[in-house]
Amino acid sequence: AESRIEYLMGEVAHRSKNMLSVVQAIARMTARNCDPEEFASRFSARLRALAANQTILVDDKWTNTNMSHLARFQMEPYTTGKGKRVKMSGPDVELNEKAAQSIGMALHELATNAAKYGALSNTGGTIDLSWAFIGPKKKTFWIQWTESGGPAVTPPTRKGFGETVIRQMAASSVSGTVDLNYDPAGVSWSLRAPLE
């Protein structure tokens, strides 16, 4: 029993240090890329997204979490009253802790941008979020986010923390690749990664 308690305490310490490192990185990069007046609201929103990821992982007893559960949980604040405008579909797929955190944060950033500037910023825009197994022998995991019907899209003039999360963090956490397009008809984002 003492060995088990010692092991669990070590695991809690390890996870706490990792989480504090993530929070520190979020604070540093958010401060670097926004005005002081915006910092509190942006930082708080990103911490809520991170907390949502942690809630899911705790609910799943720190084992793998389901992509559908993660997507619904991250999109919920943005779909209240707009449920028919956001379509989500895909097979059951389990994400490990690292993948769930980074994909969850990417979905949060995409949803935030859609609410401010994109498909959810007007009354007629829609988002299609889907995931699948593709390629030879279905060995590639693929996620696709497509916005349509929103205001005309223009590429951002500066690259902030959100784009870093959407492009780099999501890809590196799953040894994958990201494609992000600012098409005038709507933002599209896709992530491909080896299934394992």
PDB file of C-alpha atoms in Angstrom:
ATOM      1  CA  ALA A   1       0.000   0.000   0.000  1.00  0.00           C
ATOM      2  CA  GLU A   2       2.839   2.398   0.838  1.00  0.00           C
ATOM      3  CA  SER A   3       4.546   1.630  -2.481  1.00  0.00           C
ATOM      4  CA  ARG A   4       1.301   2.302  -4.318  1.00  0.00           C
ATOM      5  CA  ILE A   5       0.807   5.628  -2.488  1.00  0.00           C
ATOM      6  CA  GLU A   6       4.416   6.585  -3.230  1.00  0.00           C
ATOM      7  CA  TYR A   7       3.936   5.755  -6.913  1.00  0.00           C
ATOM      8  CA  LEU A   8       0.700   7.773  -7.106  1.00  0.00           C
ATOM      9  CA  MET A   9       2.303  10.771  -5.380  1.00  0.00           C
ATOM     10  CA  GLY A  10       5.148  10.659  -7.881  1.00  0.00           C
ATOM     11  CA  GLU A  11       2.659  10.512 -10.749  1.00  0.00           C
ATOM     12  CA  VAL A  12       0.701  13.502  -9.357  1.00  0.00           C
ATOM     13  CA  ALA A  13       3.942  15.487  -8.981  1.00  0.00           C
ATOM     14  CA  HIS A  14       4.978  14.623 -12.544  1.00  0.00           C
ATOM     15  CA  ARG A  15       1.601  15.594 -14.025  1.00  0.00           C
ATOM     16  CA  SER A  16       1.504  18.818 -11.980  1.00  0.00           C
ATOM     17  CA  LYS A  17       4.940  19.867 -13.243  1.00  0.00           C
ATOM     18  CA  ASN A  18       3.900  19.128 -16.824  1.00  0.00           C
ATOM     19  CA  MET A  19       0.665  21.084 -16.421  1.00  0.00           C
ATOM     20  CA  LEU A  20       2.457  24.074 -14.903  1.00  0.00           C
ATOM     21  CA  SER A  21       4.896  24.042 -17.833  1.00  0.00           C
ATOM     22  CA  VAL A  22       1.965  24.115 -20.262  1.00  0.00           C
ATOM     23  CA  VAL A  23       0.294  26.963 -18.334  1.00  0.00           C
ATOM     24  CA  GLN A  24       3.568  28.899 -18.273  1.00  0.00           C
ATOM     25  CA  ALA A  25       3.979  28.472 -22.044  1.00  0.00           C
ATOM     26  CA  ILE A  26       0.376  29.571 -22.655  1.00  0.00           C
ATOM     27  CA  ALA A  27       0.872  32.669 -20.471  1.00  0.00           C
ATOM     28  CA  ARG A  28       4.175  33.594 -22.113  1.00  0.00           C
ATOM     29  CA  MET A  29       2.912  33.176 -25.678  1.00  0.00           C
ATOM     30  CA  THR A  30      -0.448  34.842 -25.002  1.00  0.00           C
ATOM     31  CA  ALA A  31       1.309  37.874 -23.464  1.00  0.00           C
ATOM     32  CA  ARG A  32       3.688  38.073 -26.409  1.00  0.00           C
ATOM     33  CA  ASN A  33       0.898  38.143 -28.978  1.00  0.00           C
ATOM     34  CA  CYS A  34      -1.816  40.390 -27.553  1.00  0.00           C
ATOM     35  CA  ASP A  35      -2.427  43.754 -25.943  1.00  0.00           C
ATOM     36  CA  PRO A  36      -2.391  43.945 -22.130  1.00  0.00           C
ATOM     37  CA  GLU A  37      -6.151  44.665 -22.135  1.00  0.00           C
ATOM     38  CA  GLU A  38      -6.828  41.454 -24.054  1.00  0.00           C
ATOM     39  CA  PHE A  39      -4.457  39.273 -22.045  1.00  0.00           C
ATOM     40  CA  ALA A  40      -6.783  38.407 -19.144  1.00  0.00           C
ATOM     41  CA  SER A  41      -9.699  37.310 -21.318  1.00  0.00           C
ATOM     42  CA  ARG A  42      -7.580  35.345 -23.808  1.00  0.00           C
ATOM     43  CA  PHE A  43      -5.482  33.701 -21.108  1.00  0.00           C
ATOM     44  CA  SER A  44      -8.612  32.778 -19.112  1.00  0.00           C
ATOM     45  CA  ALA A  45     -10.282  31.264 -22.186  1.00  0.00           C
ATOM     46  CA  ARG A  46      -7.208  29.168 -22.945  1.00  0.00           C
ATOM     47  CA  LEU A  47      -7.004  27.983 -19.342  1.00  0.00           C
ATOM     48  CA  ARG A  48     -10.693  26.978 -19.516  1.00  0.00           C
ATOM     49  CA  ALA A  49      -9.961  24.943 -22.647  1.00  0.00           C
ATOM     50  CA  LEU A  50      -7.026  23.286 -20.904  1.00  0.00           C
ATOM     51  CA  ALA A  51      -9.210  22.621 -17.846  1.00  0.00           C
ATOM     52  CA  ALA A  52     -11.875  21.085 -20.102  1.00  0.00           C
ATOM     53  CA  ASN A  53      -9.244  18.703 -21.490  1.00  0.00           C
ATOM     54  CA  GLN A  54      -8.222  17.790 -17.941  1.00  0.00           C
ATOM     55  CA  THR A  55     -11.845  17.192 -16.932  1.00  0.00           C
ATOM     56  CA  ILE A  56     -12.256  14.751 -19.800  1.00  0.00           C
ATOM     57  CA  LEU A  57      -9.035  12.947 -18.890  1.00  0.00           C
ATOM     58  CA  VAL A  58     -10.022  12.733 -15.216  1.00  0.00           C
ATOM     59  CA  ASP A  59     -13.475  11.431 -16.190  1.00  0.00           C
ATOM     60  CA  ASP A  60     -11.713   8.773 -18.253  1.00  0.00           C
ATOM     61  CA  LYS A  61      -9.403   7.944 -15.303  1.00  0.00           C
ATOM     62  CA  TRP A  62      -6.317   9.292 -17.111  1.00  0.00           C
ATOM     63  CA  THR A  63      -6.607   6.654 -19.798  1.00  0.00           C
ATOM     64  CA  ASN A  64      -7.390   7.309 -23.439  1.00  0.00           C
ATOM     65  CA  THR A  65     -10.316   9.593 -24.208  1.00  0.00           C
ATOM     66  CA  ASN A  66     -12.769   9.382 -27.080  1.00  0.00           C
ATOM     67  CA  MET A  67     -12.419  11.904 -29.939  1.00  0.00           C
ATOM     68  CA  SER A  68     -16.197  12.413 -30.083  1.00  0.00           C
ATOM     69  CA  HIS A  69     -16.323  13.213 -26.351  1.00  0.00           C
ATOM     70  CA  LEU A  70     -13.396  15.640 -26.688  1.00  0.00           C
ATOM     71  CA  ALA A  71     -14.921  17.414 -29.706  1.00  0.00           C
ATOM     72  CA  ARG A  72     -18.350  17.814 -28.080  1.00  0.00           C
ATOM     73  CA  PHE A  73     -16.810  19.072 -24.828  1.00  0.00           C
ATOM     74  CA  GLN A  74     -14.567  21.652 -26.550  1.00  0.00           C
ATOM     75  CA  MET A  75     -17.275  22.859 -28.942  1.00  0.00           C
ATOM     76  CA  GLU A  76     -20.071  23.101 -26.356  1.00  0.00           C
ATOM     77  CA  PRO A  77     -19.462  26.764 -25.369  1.00  0.00           C
ATOM     78  CA  TYR A  78     -19.671  27.738 -29.046  1.00  0.00           C
ATOM     79  CA  THR A  79     -22.650  25.607 -30.051  1.00  0.00           C
ATOM     80  CA  THR A  80     -25.220  26.715 -27.478  1.00  0.00           C
ATOM     81  CA  GLY A  81     -28.162  27.786 -29.591  1.00  0.00           C
ATOM     82  CA  LYS A  82     -26.130  27.031 -32.731  1.00  0.00           C
ATOM     83  CA  GLY A  83     -26.139  23.243 -32.589  1.00  0.00           C
ATOM     84  CA  LYS A  84     -27.492  22.767 -36.110  1.00  0.00           C
ATOM     85  CA  ARG A  85     -24.731  24.990 -37.456  1.00  0.00           C
ATOM     86  CA  VAL A  86     -21.969  22.718 -36.149  1.00  0.00           C
ATOM     87  CA  LYS A  87     -21.866  19.171 -37.510  1.00  0.00           C
ATOM     88  CA  MET A  88     -19.540  16.622 -35.945  1.00  0.00           C
ATOM     89  CA  SER A  89     -19.019  13.092 -37.183  1.00  0.00           C
ATOM     90  CA  GLY A  90     -16.505  10.298 -37.113  1.00  0.00           C
ATOM     91  CA  PRO A  91     -15.806   6.804 -35.862  1.00  0.00           C
ATOM     92  CA  ASP A  92     -14.845   5.887 -32.314  1.00  0.00           C
ATOM     93  CA  VAL A  93     -11.171   6.628 -31.813  1.00  0.00           C
ATOM     94  CA  GLU A  94      -9.274   6.761 -28.552  1.00  0.00           C
ATOM     95  CA  LEU A  95      -6.733   9.559 -28.039  1.00  0.00           C
ATOM     96  CA  ASN A  96      -3.920   9.339 -25.526  1.00  0.00           C
ATOM     97  CA  GLU A  97      -3.418  12.125 -22.980  1.00  0.00           C
ATOM     98  CA  LYS A  98      -0.903  14.130 -25.045  1.00  0.00           C
ATOM     99  CA  ALA A  99      -2.993  13.939 -28.228  1.00  0.00           C
ATOM    100  CA  ALA A 100      -6.200  14.838 -26.359  1.00  0.00           C
ATOM    101  CA  GLN A 101      -4.619  17.940 -24.818  1.00  0.00           C
ATOM    102  CA  SER A 102      -3.188  19.345 -28.036  1.00  0.00           C
ATOM    103  CA  ILE A 103      -6.139  18.442 -30.286  1.00  0.00           C
ATOM    104  CA  GLY A 104      -8.517  19.852 -27.661  1.00  0.00           C
ATOM    105  CA  MET A 105      -6.556  23.115 -27.555  1.00  0.00           C
ATOM    106  CA  ALA A 106      -6.519  23.290 -31.372  1.00  0.00           C
ATOM    107  CA  LEU A 107     -10.309  22.815 -31.493  1.00  0.00           C
ATOM    108  CA  HIS A 108     -10.697  25.564 -28.885  1.00  0.00           C
ATOM    109  CA  GLU A 109      -8.584  27.994 -30.929  1.00  0.00           C
ATOM    110  CA  LEU A 110     -10.437  27.148 -34.155  1.00  0.00           C
ATOM    111  CA  ALA A 111     -13.807  27.607 -32.434  1.00  0.00           C
ATOM    112  CA  THR A 112     -12.744  30.896 -30.835  1.00  0.00           C
ATOM    113  CA  ASN A 113     -11.627  32.252 -34.207  1.00  0.00           C
ATOM    114  CA  ALA A 114     -14.856  31.047 -35.846  1.00  0.00           C
ATOM    115  CA  ALA A 115     -16.909  32.836 -33.170  1.00  0.00           C
ATOM    116  CA  LYS A 116     -14.951  36.084 -33.531  1.00  0.00           C
ATOM    117  CA  TYR A 117     -14.293  36.271 -37.253  1.00  0.00           C
ATOM    118  CA  GLY A 118     -15.593  33.205 -39.046  1.00  0.00           C
ATOM    119  CA  ALA A 119     -18.584  30.948 -39.549  1.00  0.00           C
ATOM    120  CA  LEU A 120     -20.028  31.437 -36.047  1.00  0.00           C
ATOM    121  CA  SER A 121     -19.718  35.239 -36.115  1.00  0.00           C
ATOM    122  CA  ASN A 122     -22.854  35.654 -38.230  1.00  0.00           C
ATOM    123  CA  THR A 123     -26.264  33.975 -38.383  1.00  0.00           C
ATOM    124  CA  GLY A 124     -25.749  31.666 -41.356  1.00  0.00           C
ATOM    125  CA  GLY A 125     -22.277  30.164 -41.151  1.00  0.00           C
ATOM    126  CA  THR A 126     -21.619  26.489 -40.507  1.00  0.00           C
ATOM    127  CA  ILE A 127     -18.770  24.277 -39.332  1.00  0.00           C
ATOM    128  CA  ASP A 128     -18.227  20.689 -40.376  1.00  0.00           C
ATOM    129  CA  LEU A 129     -15.864  18.798 -38.057  1.00  0.00           C
ATOM    130  CA  SER A 130     -15.173  15.224 -39.073  1.00  0.00           C
ATOM    131  CA  TRP A 131     -12.551  12.572 -38.460  1.00  0.00           C
ATOM    132  CA  ALA A 132     -11.794   9.244 -40.063  1.00  0.00           C
ATOM    133  CA  PHE A 133      -9.224   6.532 -40.667  1.00  0.00           C
ATOM    134  CA  ILE A 134      -7.792   6.899 -44.169  1.00  0.00           C
ATOM    135  CA  GLY A 135      -5.043   5.630 -46.427  1.00  0.00           C
ATOM    136  CA  PRO A 136      -3.695   2.153 -47.046  1.00  0.00           C
ATOM    137  CA  LYS A 137      -5.031  -0.251 -44.420  1.00  0.00           C
ATOM    138  CA  LYS A 138      -6.691   2.731 -42.656  1.00  0.00           C
ATOM    139  CA  LYS A 139      -3.444   3.485 -40.772  1.00  0.00           C
ATOM    140  CA  THR A 140      -3.774   7.303 -40.858  1.00  0.00           C
ATOM    141  CA  PHE A 141      -5.952   9.319 -38.481  1.00  0.00           C
ATOM    142  CA  TRP A 142      -7.413  12.395 -40.160  1.00  0.00           C
ATOM    143  CA  ILE A 143      -9.381  15.343 -38.740  1.00  0.00           C
ATOM    144  CA  GLN A 144     -11.007  17.954 -40.973  1.00  0.00           C
ATOM    145  CA  TRP A 145     -12.478  21.328 -39.883  1.00  0.00           C
ATOM    146  CA  THR A 146     -14.320  23.252 -42.612  1.00  0.00           C
ATOM    147  CA  GLU A 147     -16.113  26.578 -42.217  1.00  0.00           C
ATOM    148  CA  SER A 148     -18.597  27.943 -44.733  1.00  0.00           C
ATOM    149  CA  GLY A 149     -21.206  30.687 -44.959  1.00  0.00           C
ATOM    150  CA  GLY A 150     -19.331  33.119 -42.736  1.00  0.00           C
ATOM    151  CA  PRO A 151     -17.825  36.489 -43.629  1.00  0.00           C
ATOM    152  CA  ALA A 152     -15.150  36.519 -46.341  1.00  0.00           C
ATOM    153  CA  VAL A 153     -11.907  35.228 -44.836  1.00  0.00           C
ATOM    154  CA  THR A 154      -8.674  37.159 -44.965  1.00  0.00           C
ATOM    155  CA  PRO A 155      -5.408  35.656 -43.727  1.00  0.00           C
ATOM    156  CA  PRO A 156      -4.194  37.113 -40.413  1.00  0.00           C
ATOM    157  CA  THR A 157      -1.524  39.771 -40.629  1.00  0.00           C
ATOM    158  CA  ARG A 158       0.405  38.330 -37.688  1.00  0.00           C
ATOM    159  CA  LYS A 159       0.937  34.856 -36.337  1.00  0.00           C
ATOM    160  CA  GLY A 160      -0.085  34.577 -32.680  1.00  0.00           C
ATOM    161  CA  PHE A 161      -0.303  31.864 -30.075  1.00  0.00           C
ATOM    162  CA  GLY A 162      -3.540  30.494 -31.527  1.00  0.00           C
ATOM    163  CA  GLU A 163      -1.929  29.758 -34.874  1.00  0.00           C
ATOM    164  CA  THR A 164       1.029  28.143 -33.112  1.00  0.00           C
ATOM    165  CA  VAL A 165      -1.384  25.817 -31.292  1.00  0.00           C
ATOM    166  CA  ILE A 166      -3.391  25.083 -34.448  1.00  0.00           C
ATOM    167  CA  ARG A 167      -0.376  24.429 -36.650  1.00  0.00           C
ATOM    168  CA  GLN A 168       2.590  23.300 -34.587  1.00  0.00           C
ATOM    169  CA  MET A 169       1.389  21.987 -31.234  1.00  0.00           C
ATOM    170  CA  ALA A 170      -1.337  19.777 -32.692  1.00  0.00           C
ATOM    171  CA  ALA A 171       0.985  18.334 -35.343  1.00  0.00           C
ATOM    172  CA  SER A 172       4.010  17.723 -33.126  1.00  0.00           C
ATOM    173  CA  SER A 173       2.011  16.024 -30.372  1.00  0.00           C
ATOM    174  CA  VAL A 174       0.904  13.248 -32.742  1.00  0.00           C
ATOM    175  CA  SER A 175       3.869  13.217 -35.167  1.00  0.00           C
ATOM    176  CA  GLY A 176       1.498  14.491 -37.827  1.00  0.00           C
ATOM    177  CA  THR A 177       1.063  17.249 -40.370  1.00  0.00           C
ATOM    178  CA  VAL A 178      -1.367  20.159 -40.423  1.00  0.00           C
ATOM    179  CA  ASP A 179      -2.822  21.978 -43.395  1.00  0.00           C
ATOM    180  CA  LEU A 180      -4.409  25.381 -42.632  1.00  0.00           C
ATOM    181  CA  ASN A 181      -6.069  27.393 -45.415  1.00  0.00           C
ATOM    182  CA  TYR A 182      -7.581  30.858 -45.216  1.00  0.00           C
ATOM    183  CA  ASP A 183      -9.835  30.427 -48.243  1.00  0.00           C
ATOM    184  CA  PRO A 184     -12.148  33.452 -48.720  1.00  0.00           C
ATOM    185  CA  ALA A 185     -15.144  31.062 -48.530  1.00  0.00           C
ATOM    186  CA  GLY A 186     -14.095  29.744 -45.113  1.00  0.00           C
ATOM    187  CA  VAL A 187     -11.209  28.524 -43.010  1.00  0.00           C
ATOM    188  CA  SER A 188     -10.239  24.893 -43.393  1.00  0.00           C
ATOM    189  CA  TRP A 189      -7.860  22.929 -41.174  1.00  0.00           C
ATOM    190  CA  SER A 190      -6.827  19.322 -41.345  1.00  0.00           C
ATOM    191  CA  LEU A 191      -4.560  17.113 -39.285  1.00  0.00           C
ATOM    192  CA  ARG A 192      -3.127  13.799 -40.462  1.00  0.00           C
ATOM    193  CA  ALA A 193      -1.204  11.509 -38.162  1.00  0.00           C
ATOM    194  CA  PRO A 194      -0.138   7.887 -37.934  1.00  0.00           C
ATOM    195  CA  LEU A 195      -2.927   5.981 -36.200  1.00  0.00           C
ATOM    196  CA  GLU A 196      -0.653   4.741 -33.455  1.00  0.00           C
TER     197      GLU A 196
END
